[in-house]
Coordinates of C-alpha atoms in Angstrom, one line a residue:
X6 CA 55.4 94.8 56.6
X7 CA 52.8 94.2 59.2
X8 CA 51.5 96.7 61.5
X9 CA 52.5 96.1 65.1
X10 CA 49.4 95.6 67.3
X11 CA 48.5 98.7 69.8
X12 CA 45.9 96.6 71.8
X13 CA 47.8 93.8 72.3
X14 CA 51.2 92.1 73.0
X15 CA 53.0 89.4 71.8
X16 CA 56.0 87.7 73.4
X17 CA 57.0 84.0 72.3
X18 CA 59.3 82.2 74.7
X19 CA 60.3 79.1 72.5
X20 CA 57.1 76.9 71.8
X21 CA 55.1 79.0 73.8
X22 CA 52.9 82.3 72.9
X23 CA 52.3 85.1 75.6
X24 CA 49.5 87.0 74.5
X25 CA 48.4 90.4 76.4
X26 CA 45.6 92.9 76.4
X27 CA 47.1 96.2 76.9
X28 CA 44.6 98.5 78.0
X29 CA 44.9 99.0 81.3
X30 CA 43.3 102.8 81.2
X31 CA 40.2 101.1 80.2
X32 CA 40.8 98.0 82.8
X33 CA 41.6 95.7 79.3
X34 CA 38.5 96.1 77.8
X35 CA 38.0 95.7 74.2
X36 CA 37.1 97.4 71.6
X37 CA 37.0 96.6 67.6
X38 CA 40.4 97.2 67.0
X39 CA 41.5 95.0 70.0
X40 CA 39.4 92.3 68.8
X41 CA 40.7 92.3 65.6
X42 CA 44.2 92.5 67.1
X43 CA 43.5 89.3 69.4
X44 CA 42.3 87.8 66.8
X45 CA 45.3 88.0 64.7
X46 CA 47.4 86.8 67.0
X47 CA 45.6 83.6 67.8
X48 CA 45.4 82.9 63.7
X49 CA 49.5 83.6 63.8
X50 CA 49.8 81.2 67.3
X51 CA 47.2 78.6 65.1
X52 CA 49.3 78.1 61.9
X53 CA 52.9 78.5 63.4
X54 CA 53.9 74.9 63.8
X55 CA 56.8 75.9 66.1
X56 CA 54.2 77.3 68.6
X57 CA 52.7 74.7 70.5
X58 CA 51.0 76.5 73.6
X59 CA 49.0 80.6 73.9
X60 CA 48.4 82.0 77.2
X61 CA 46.0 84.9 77.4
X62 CA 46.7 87.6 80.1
X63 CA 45.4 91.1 80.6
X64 CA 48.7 94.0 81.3
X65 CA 49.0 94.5 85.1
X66 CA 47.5 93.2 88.6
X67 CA 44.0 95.1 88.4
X68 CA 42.2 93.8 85.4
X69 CA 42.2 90.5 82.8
X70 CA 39.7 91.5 80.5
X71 CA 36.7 93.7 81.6
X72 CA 34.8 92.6 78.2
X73 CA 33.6 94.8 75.9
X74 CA 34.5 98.5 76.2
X75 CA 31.4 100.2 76.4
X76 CA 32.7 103.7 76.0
X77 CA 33.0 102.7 72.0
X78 CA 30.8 101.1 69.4
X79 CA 28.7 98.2 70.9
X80 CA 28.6 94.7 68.6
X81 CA 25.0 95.0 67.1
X82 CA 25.4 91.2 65.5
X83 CA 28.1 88.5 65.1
X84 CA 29.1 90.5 62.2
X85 CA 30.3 93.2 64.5
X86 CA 33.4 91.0 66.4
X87 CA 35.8 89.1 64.1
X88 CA 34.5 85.5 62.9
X89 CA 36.8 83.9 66.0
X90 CA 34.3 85.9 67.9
X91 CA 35.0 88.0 71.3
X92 CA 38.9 88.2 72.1
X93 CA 39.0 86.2 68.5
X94 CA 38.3 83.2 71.4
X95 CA 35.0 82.9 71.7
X96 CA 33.9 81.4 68.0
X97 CA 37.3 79.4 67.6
X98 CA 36.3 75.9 67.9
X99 CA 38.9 74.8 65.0
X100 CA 42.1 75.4 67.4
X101 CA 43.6 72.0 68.9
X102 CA 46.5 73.7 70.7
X103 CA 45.7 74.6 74.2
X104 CA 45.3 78.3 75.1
X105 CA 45.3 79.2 79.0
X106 CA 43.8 82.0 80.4
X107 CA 45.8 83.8 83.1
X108 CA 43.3 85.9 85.1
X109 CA 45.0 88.6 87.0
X110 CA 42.2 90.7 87.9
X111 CA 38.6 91.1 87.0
X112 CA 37.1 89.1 84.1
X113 CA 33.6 90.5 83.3
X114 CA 31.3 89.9 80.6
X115 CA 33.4 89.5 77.5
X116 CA 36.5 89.1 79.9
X117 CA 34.6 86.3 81.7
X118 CA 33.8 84.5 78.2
X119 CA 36.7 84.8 76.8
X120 CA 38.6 82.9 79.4
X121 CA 35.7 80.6 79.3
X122 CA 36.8 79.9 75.9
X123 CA 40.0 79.1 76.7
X124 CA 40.9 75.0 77.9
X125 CA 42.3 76.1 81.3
X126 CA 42.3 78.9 83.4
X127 CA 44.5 79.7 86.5
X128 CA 43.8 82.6 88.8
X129 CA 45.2 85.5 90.9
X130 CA 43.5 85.3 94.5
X131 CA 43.0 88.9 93.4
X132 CA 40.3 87.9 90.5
X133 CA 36.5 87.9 90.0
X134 CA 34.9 86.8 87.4
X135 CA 31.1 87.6 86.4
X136 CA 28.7 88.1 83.8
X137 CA 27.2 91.3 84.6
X138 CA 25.2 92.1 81.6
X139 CA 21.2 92.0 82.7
X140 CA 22.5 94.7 84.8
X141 CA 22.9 97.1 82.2
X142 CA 20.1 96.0 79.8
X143 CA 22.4 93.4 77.6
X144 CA 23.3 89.5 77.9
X145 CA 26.3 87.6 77.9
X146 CA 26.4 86.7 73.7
X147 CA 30.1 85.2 73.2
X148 CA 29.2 81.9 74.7
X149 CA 29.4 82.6 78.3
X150 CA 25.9 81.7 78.7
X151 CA 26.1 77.7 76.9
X152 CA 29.6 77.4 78.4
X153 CA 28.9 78.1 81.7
X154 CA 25.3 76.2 81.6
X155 CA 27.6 72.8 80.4
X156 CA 30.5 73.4 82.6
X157 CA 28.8 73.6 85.8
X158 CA 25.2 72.8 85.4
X159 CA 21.8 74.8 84.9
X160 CA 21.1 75.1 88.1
X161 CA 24.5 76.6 89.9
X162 CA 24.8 78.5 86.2
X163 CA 21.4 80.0 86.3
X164 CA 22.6 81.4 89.7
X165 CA 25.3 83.4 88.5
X166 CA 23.6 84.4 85.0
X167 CA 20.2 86.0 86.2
X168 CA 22.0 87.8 88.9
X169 CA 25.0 88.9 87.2
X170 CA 26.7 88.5 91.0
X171 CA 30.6 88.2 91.0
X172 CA 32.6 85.1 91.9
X173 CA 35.9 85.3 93.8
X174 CA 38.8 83.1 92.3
X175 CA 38.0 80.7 94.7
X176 CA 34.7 80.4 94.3
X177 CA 35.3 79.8 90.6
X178 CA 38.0 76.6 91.7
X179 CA 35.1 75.7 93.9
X180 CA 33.0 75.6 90.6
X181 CA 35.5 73.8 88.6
X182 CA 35.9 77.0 86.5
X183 CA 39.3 77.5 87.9
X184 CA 42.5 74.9 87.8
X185 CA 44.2 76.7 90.3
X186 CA 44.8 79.9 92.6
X187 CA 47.6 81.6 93.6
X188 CA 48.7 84.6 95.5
X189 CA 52.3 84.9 93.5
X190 CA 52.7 86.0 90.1
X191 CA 49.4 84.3 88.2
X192 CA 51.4 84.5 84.9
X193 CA 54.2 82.3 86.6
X194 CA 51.3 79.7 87.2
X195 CA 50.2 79.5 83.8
X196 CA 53.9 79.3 82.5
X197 CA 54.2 76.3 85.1
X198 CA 51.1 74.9 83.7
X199 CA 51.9 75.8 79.9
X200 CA 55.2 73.9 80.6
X201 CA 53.7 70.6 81.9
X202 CA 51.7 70.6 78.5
X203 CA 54.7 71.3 76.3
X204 CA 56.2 68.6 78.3
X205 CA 54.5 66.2 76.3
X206 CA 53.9 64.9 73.2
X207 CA 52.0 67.9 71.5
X208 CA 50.4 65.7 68.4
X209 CA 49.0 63.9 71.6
X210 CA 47.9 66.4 73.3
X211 CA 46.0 68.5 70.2
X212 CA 44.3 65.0 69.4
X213 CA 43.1 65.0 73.1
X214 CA 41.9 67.7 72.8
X215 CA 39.5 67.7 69.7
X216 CA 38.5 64.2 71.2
X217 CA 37.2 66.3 74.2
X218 CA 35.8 68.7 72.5
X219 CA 34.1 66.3 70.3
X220 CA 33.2 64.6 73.4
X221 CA 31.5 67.1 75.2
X222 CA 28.8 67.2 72.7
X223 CA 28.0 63.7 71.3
X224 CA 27.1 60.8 73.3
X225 CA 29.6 58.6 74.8
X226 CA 29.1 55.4 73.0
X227 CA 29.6 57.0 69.8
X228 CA 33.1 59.0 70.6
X229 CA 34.2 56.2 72.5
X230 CA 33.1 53.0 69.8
X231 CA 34.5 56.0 66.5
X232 CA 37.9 57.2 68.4
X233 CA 39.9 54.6 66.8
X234 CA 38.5 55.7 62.8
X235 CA 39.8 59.2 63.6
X236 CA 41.9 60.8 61.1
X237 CA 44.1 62.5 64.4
X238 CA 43.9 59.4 66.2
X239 CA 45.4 57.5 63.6
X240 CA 47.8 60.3 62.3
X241 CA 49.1 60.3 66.2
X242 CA 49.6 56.7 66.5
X243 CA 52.1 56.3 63.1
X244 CA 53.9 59.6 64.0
X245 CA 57.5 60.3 64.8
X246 CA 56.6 61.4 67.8
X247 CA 54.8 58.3 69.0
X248 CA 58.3 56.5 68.2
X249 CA 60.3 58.8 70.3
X250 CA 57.7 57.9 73.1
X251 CA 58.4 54.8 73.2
X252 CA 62.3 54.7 72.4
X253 CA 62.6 57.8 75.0
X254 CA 60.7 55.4 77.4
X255 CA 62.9 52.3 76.5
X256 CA 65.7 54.5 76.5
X257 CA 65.3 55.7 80.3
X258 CA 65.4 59.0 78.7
X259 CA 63.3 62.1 78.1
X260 CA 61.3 62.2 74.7
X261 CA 62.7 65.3 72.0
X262 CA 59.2 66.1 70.4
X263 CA 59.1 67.8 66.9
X264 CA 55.2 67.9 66.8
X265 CA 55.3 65.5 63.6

């Protein structure tokens, strides 16, 4: 019988995954065992086909994640975090269900690139989010550095990364970083949002997904003249899914998806 996680909790409330870092002595920060506990649970949220959305959240209102603990062992090499990477986030770039990050407090270093690594974030007015590490001799390794450098340009990211300043939540929606803000519960905004996405068609939405990832990194006459040769694309468009979308549409009625 599996061990329960001690980092980590896992609540499923029908197709979607609730996943939070509980260590809030430590302000959520992570250590090995965390890691490995995170990354668990996104390989369980990954192969369970009755799962179709993951939020990521950090247990109570003062931190998300403040990255990597560094009261315990540092990472000395990728060999040191779990192959999924930081938050078993940060090196997944095989997952086509969407994960959302739902930032309730700080999110440094690790913290910051691991909700980075997730495909939407939503934000407490309460958060900040920063890559601190040339402050303390070290550098932002799990991504944050390339991710932020394509998500909002050298330039404004080269302002955040050699200073290691903070961003408020709004700042980050100013950025683009951030889908939205609120001042209420900030896990009740990502179950809003995780509900719009389970809402629809999920083979459609995973295959949106890798096409935008895809996208991000070729050029755009090749991912827009290839999209129709895709194995996804073409697996979406003779699914039973794609049938109930249109019959539910004929039909003045709303679609039953069975993610097949």
């Amino acid at each position: 019988m599996p061990t329960a996680p001690q980092f980590i909790s896992i609540d499923r409330e029908g197709p979607l995954t609730i996943i939070t870092i509980r260590r809030p002595e430590a302000r959520n920060a992570l250590h090995r065992a965390a890691h490995d506990e995170m990354a668990a649970a996104l390989d369980a949220f990954a192969a369970d086909d009755n799962q179709w959305v993951a939020i990521v959240t950090g247990d109570g209102d003062k931190a998300f994640c403040a990255g990597q603990d560094l009261k315990s062992e540092l990472p000395t090499s990728a060999a040191s975090l779990p192959p999924s990477g930081c938050g078993g986030m940060t090196s997944r770039f095989d997952l086509d269900k969407p994960v959302i990050a739902a930032v309730n407090g700080i999110a440094l270093g690790g913290g910051f690139e691991l909700a980075l690594a997730c495909d939407l974030i939503v934000a407490s007015s309460q958060a900040s989010f920063a890559l601190p590490e040339p402050r303390v001799g070290l550098a932002a390794l799990a991504g944050g550095i390339q991710r932020l450098c394509q998500e909002i340009g050298m330039k404004r990211a080269m302002s955040i990364l050699l200073t290691g300043r903070r961003l408020s939540a709004h700042q980050a929606a100013e950025l683009g970083l951030v889908a939205e803000v609120v001042e209420a519960n900030v896990l009740d905004c990502a179950k809003r949002w995780a509900a719009e996405i389970i809402s629809c068609a999920p083979l459609s939405v995973r295959a949106t997904k890798r096409v935008a990832r895809d996208a991000a990194a070729r050029p755009l006459s090749e991912t827009v003249a290839t999209i129709w040769d895709r194995p996804e694309i073409a697996g979406l468009l003779a699914s039973a899914d794609a049938a109930e979308g249109r019959s539910a549409f004929a039909q003045k009625r709303p679609p039953r998806w069975q993610a097949r």
